[in-house]
Amino acid sequence: MLKNLDRRTVSHMLLVWCNNPPLRPRHPPPPRRLLPPTAHAQTNDVTKLFVGQGQIAVLNSTSLAYASPADKIGCLSSLGNFTASAAECAVFTRIDAYPHTLLTTAGNCSFRNKNMPVNSDSVYGKNTHSWSCGTDKVETVPDETYYTVRGFNYPFLCNGNLDCFYDMKVPPAPVANSTSSVRVPVWQFVWGSDQQEVSPGHVQTVWLWVPVVNGTVSTKSR
C-alpha cells in the first residue's frame, strides 16, 4: 500500500501517527489502600525516627491519613503479641543492615513462624500466621523488610508492598484485680474483592513506632 506514496508523504504519515498513537483500552486500577495526602507531598520525614530502638504502639484505625497516638489501644510484647498492659510493652531493635528486620530480647520477629496460630476467620488470611518474636530460626524474606514512609504524619510501620495495616481479634476487657493482661495474636491484614474489611470480632490496626532513647520512651513521634 505504501509503495505508491512518495517518501515525503510516508514521513508525514509516520509523524502524525507518532504524535497521535491509537488509543488503548483503559482498565480500572486495582484497589489500593491510599496513602495520606502528606505522603505524596513528602513534607514530613518520619523515616529519621525509625532507627535504633523503640516500642510499637497499636492504634485502632483504618486510615493512615487520620491515625494518631490518640487511637492507641495497647502495644506489642516481647513475643510479638498485642498487650494492653503498658508494663509489657517491649523494646524493639531495628536492624540497620538489610533486610531491616525487628527483634526483641526474645529474638527475631516474623510472620513466618508456622507454629503460630492462623487467622482462621479471614477469607484471604486463613493460612497466614501471627507475628511472633523468638529464637526459632525463621526464614527472613525481602517482603518482611520493615519501614516507614516519608510524608506519613507519624512513623507507621509497613512491610512488603505498602502493607501498613494489621488484623487482630478485639481484645477482651481487663479482668478486675488481675495483675496480668491477655495477649492477643496479630496478623497481617490481608484483603481482596470477597473481603475488604477485617472479620467480625476483629479490629484493623496500625503500628506506630515510638522511639526509645537511652532507655527512655520518647515523646517525639513526628
Short mmCIF file of C-alpha atoms in Angstrom, two decimals:
data_model
loop_
_atom_site.label_atom_id
_atom_site.label_comp_id
_atom_site.label_asym_id
_atom_site.label_seq_id
_atom_site.Cartn_x
_atom_site.Cartn_y
_atom_site.Cartn_z
CA MET A 1 0.00 0.00 0.00
CA LEU A 2 2.82 2.39 0.89
CA LYS A 3 4.81 1.71 -2.30
CA ASN A 4 2.63 4.14 -4.30
CA LEU A 5 3.30 7.00 -1.86
CA ASP A 6 6.33 9.25 -2.08
CA ARG A 7 8.87 9.40 0.76
CA ARG A 8 7.67 12.82 1.98
CA THR A 9 4.07 11.60 2.32
CA VAL A 10 5.13 8.46 4.21
CA SER A 11 7.31 10.52 6.58
CA HIS A 12 4.40 12.85 7.24
CA MET A 13 2.07 9.92 7.97
CA LEU A 14 4.55 8.40 10.43
CA LEU A 15 4.98 11.74 12.19
CA VAL A 16 1.21 12.12 12.59
CA TRP A 17 0.89 8.54 13.91
CA CYS A 18 3.68 9.02 16.48
CA ASN A 19 2.08 12.17 17.80
CA ASN A 20 -1.38 10.60 17.85
CA PRO A 21 -0.97 6.87 18.60
CA PRO A 22 -4.05 4.62 18.60
CA LEU A 23 -5.96 4.74 21.83
CA ARG A 24 -5.54 1.71 24.06
CA PRO A 25 -8.36 0.39 26.21
CA ARG A 26 -8.18 1.67 29.77
CA HIS A 27 -8.62 -0.70 32.65
CA PRO A 28 -9.57 0.42 36.14
CA PRO A 29 -6.61 0.24 38.51
CA PRO A 30 -6.69 -2.41 41.22
CA PRO A 31 -7.95 -1.23 44.60
CA ARG A 32 -5.21 0.31 46.70
CA ARG A 33 -5.01 1.47 50.26
CA LEU A 34 -4.38 5.14 49.75
CA LEU A 35 -1.54 6.95 51.45
CA PRO A 36 -2.28 10.10 53.39
CA PRO A 37 -2.17 13.28 51.31
CA THR A 38 1.01 14.38 53.05
CA ALA A 39 2.77 11.23 51.87
CA HIS A 40 2.56 12.44 48.28
CA ALA A 41 3.80 15.88 49.20
CA GLN A 42 6.66 14.29 51.16
CA THR A 43 6.82 17.13 53.63
CA ASN A 44 7.25 15.14 56.84
CA ASP A 45 10.33 12.92 57.03
CA VAL A 46 9.39 10.50 59.80
CA THR A 47 11.89 7.97 58.44
CA LYS A 48 14.51 9.67 60.60
CA LEU A 49 12.62 8.48 63.68
CA PHE A 50 12.58 4.81 62.65
CA VAL A 51 16.08 3.97 63.85
CA GLY A 52 17.67 2.25 66.81
CA GLN A 53 15.21 1.13 69.43
CA GLY A 54 11.54 1.78 70.05
CA GLN A 55 8.24 0.45 71.26
CA ILE A 56 5.42 -0.42 68.87
CA ALA A 57 2.10 1.14 69.82
CA VAL A 58 -1.03 -0.45 68.36
CA LEU A 59 -3.60 2.04 67.05
CA ASN A 60 -7.24 1.22 66.34
CA SER A 61 -7.53 2.82 62.90
CA THR A 62 -8.36 2.09 59.27
CA SER A 63 -6.76 5.29 57.95
CA LEU A 64 -3.13 6.27 57.58
CA ALA A 65 -4.24 9.84 57.00
CA TYR A 66 -6.08 10.23 60.29
CA ALA A 67 -4.48 7.71 62.67
CA SER A 68 -2.73 9.31 65.64
CA PRO A 69 -1.34 8.36 69.07
CA ALA A 70 -4.79 9.16 70.49
CA ASP A 71 -6.02 5.92 68.85
CA LYS A 72 -3.67 3.76 70.93
CA ILE A 73 -5.26 0.64 72.45
CA GLY A 74 -2.10 -1.13 73.52
CA CYS A 75 1.31 -2.21 72.27
CA LEU A 76 3.31 -5.25 71.19
CA SER A 77 5.01 -7.53 73.70
CA SER A 78 8.47 -9.10 73.51
CA LEU A 79 6.86 -12.22 71.98
CA GLY A 80 5.07 -10.21 69.28
CA ASN A 81 1.56 -10.37 70.73
CA PHE A 82 -0.75 -7.47 71.43
CA THR A 83 -0.97 -6.45 75.07
CA ALA A 84 -2.99 -3.74 76.78
CA SER A 85 -0.51 -3.55 79.65
CA ALA A 86 1.96 -0.68 79.41
CA ALA A 87 4.34 -2.66 81.61
CA GLU A 88 4.53 -5.38 78.95
CA CYS A 89 5.39 -3.09 76.02
CA ALA A 90 8.60 -4.46 74.56
CA VAL A 91 11.60 -2.55 73.30
CA PHE A 92 12.30 -3.48 69.68
CA THR A 93 15.58 -3.04 67.86
CA ARG A 94 15.62 -2.24 64.16
CA ILE A 95 18.49 -3.97 62.40
CA ASP A 96 20.42 -1.38 60.41
CA ALA A 97 21.51 -3.84 57.74
CA TYR A 98 19.22 -5.18 55.02
CA PRO A 99 16.56 -6.55 55.24
CA HIS A 100 15.93 -4.27 58.27
CA THR A 101 14.10 -6.76 60.46
CA LEU A 102 12.95 -6.19 64.03
CA LEU A 103 13.92 -8.11 67.13
CA THR A 104 13.35 -8.14 70.89
CA THR A 105 15.11 -9.80 73.79
CA ALA A 106 13.19 -12.95 72.79
CA GLY A 107 14.63 -13.00 69.28
CA ASN A 108 13.87 -12.13 65.66
CA CYS A 109 10.29 -11.10 64.77
CA SER A 110 8.46 -12.52 61.76
CA PHE A 111 5.14 -13.61 60.26
CA ARG A 112 6.87 -16.78 59.02
CA ASN A 113 6.74 -18.97 62.13
CA LYS A 114 4.37 -21.80 61.19
CA ASN A 115 3.97 -22.74 64.85
CA MET A 116 1.91 -19.59 65.39
CA PRO A 117 -1.92 -19.54 65.06
CA VAL A 118 -3.54 -18.77 61.72
CA ASN A 119 -6.22 -16.16 61.10
CA SER A 120 -8.97 -18.72 60.52
CA ASP A 121 -11.74 -16.06 60.49
CA SER A 122 -10.31 -14.36 57.41
CA VAL A 123 -11.17 -15.30 53.82
CA TYR A 124 -7.74 -14.40 52.46
CA GLY A 125 -5.69 -14.64 55.64
CA LYS A 126 -6.81 -18.06 56.83
CA ASN A 127 -3.40 -19.52 56.05
CA THR A 128 -1.34 -16.65 57.46
CA HIS A 129 0.43 -16.98 60.79
CA SER A 130 0.52 -14.39 63.54
CA TRP A 131 3.56 -12.25 64.19
CA SER A 132 5.99 -13.63 66.73
CA CYS A 133 9.42 -12.96 68.15
CA GLY A 134 11.62 -15.81 69.33
CA THR A 135 14.72 -17.90 68.95
CA ASP A 136 13.21 -20.15 66.28
CA LYS A 137 15.19 -19.99 63.07
CA VAL A 138 12.63 -18.35 60.82
CA GLU A 139 13.35 -17.61 57.19
CA THR A 140 13.67 -13.88 56.58
CA VAL A 141 12.46 -12.76 53.17
CA PRO A 142 12.53 -9.33 51.48
CA ASP A 143 8.81 -8.69 51.92
CA GLU A 144 9.36 -8.63 55.68
CA THR A 145 11.54 -5.58 55.47
CA TYR A 146 10.04 -3.08 57.90
CA TYR A 147 9.98 0.60 57.01
CA THR A 148 8.03 3.81 57.33
CA VAL A 149 7.24 6.32 54.60
CA ARG A 150 8.44 9.87 54.33
CA GLY A 151 5.32 12.04 54.40
CA PHE A 152 3.36 9.97 56.90
CA ASN A 153 2.07 12.06 59.78
CA TYR A 154 3.75 9.60 62.16
CA PRO A 155 6.23 6.72 61.76
CA PHE A 156 3.70 3.99 60.96
CA LEU A 157 5.34 0.65 60.26
CA CYS A 158 4.82 -1.08 56.93
CA ASN A 159 6.29 -4.12 55.24
CA GLY A 160 6.09 -5.66 51.80
CA ASN A 161 4.27 -3.58 49.18
CA LEU A 162 2.81 -0.89 51.42
CA ASP A 163 1.28 -3.42 53.79
CA CYS A 164 0.66 -0.99 56.62
CA PHE A 165 -2.40 -2.47 58.34
CA TYR A 166 -2.68 -5.33 60.79
CA ASP A 167 -5.52 -7.58 61.94
CA MET A 168 -6.29 -8.84 65.44
CA LYS A 169 -9.25 -10.04 67.43
CA VAL A 170 -10.94 -7.47 69.63
CA PRO A 171 -9.05 -7.75 72.93
CA PRO A 172 -11.09 -8.94 75.91
CA ALA A 173 -12.00 -6.50 78.65
CA PRO A 174 -9.50 -6.35 81.54
CA VAL A 175 -10.21 -8.72 84.41
CA ALA A 176 -10.79 -6.94 87.72
CA ASN A 177 -7.90 -7.24 90.19
CA SER A 178 -5.81 -9.14 87.64
CA THR A 179 -2.08 -8.40 87.54
CA SER A 180 -1.59 -9.80 84.05
CA SER A 181 -3.12 -8.96 80.68
CA VAL A 182 -4.35 -11.24 77.94
CA ARG A 183 -2.02 -11.37 74.95
CA VAL A 184 -3.72 -11.38 71.56
CA PRO A 185 -2.14 -12.65 68.30
CA VAL A 186 -1.69 -10.12 65.49
CA TRP A 187 -1.78 -10.94 61.78
CA GLN A 188 -1.00 -9.09 58.60
CA PHE A 189 -4.24 -7.60 57.22
CA VAL A 190 -4.98 -9.50 54.01
CA TRP A 191 -7.90 -8.41 51.86
CA GLY A 192 -9.47 -8.84 48.44
CA SER A 193 -12.69 -8.49 46.47
CA ASP A 194 -14.56 -11.01 48.64
CA GLN A 195 -13.47 -9.42 51.93
CA GLN A 196 -12.25 -5.85 52.06
CA GLU A 197 -12.51 -5.40 55.83
CA VAL A 198 -11.42 -7.40 58.84
CA SER A 199 -13.69 -10.21 60.01
CA PRO A 200 -16.45 -9.62 62.58
CA GLY A 201 -14.97 -9.64 66.05
CA HIS A 202 -11.66 -8.34 64.73
CA VAL A 203 -10.14 -4.87 64.63
CA GLN A 204 -7.96 -3.28 61.95
CA THR A 205 -4.88 -1.61 63.39
CA VAL A 206 -1.84 0.47 62.56
CA TRP A 207 1.58 0.07 64.17
CA LEU A 208 3.26 3.24 65.43
CA TRP A 209 6.99 3.33 66.18
CA VAL A 210 7.68 5.13 69.46
CA PRO A 211 11.42 5.86 69.76
CA VAL A 212 13.28 4.76 72.88
CA VAL A 213 16.35 6.91 73.50
CA ASN A 214 18.82 5.94 76.22
CA GLY A 215 16.23 3.66 77.77
CA THR A 216 13.56 6.36 77.87
CA VAL A 217 10.41 6.34 75.75
CA SER A 218 10.49 9.46 73.60
CA THR A 219 7.52 11.78 73.38
CA LYS A 220 8.57 12.77 69.87
CA SER A 221 6.76 10.75 67.23
CA ARG A 222 6.62 13.16 64.29
#
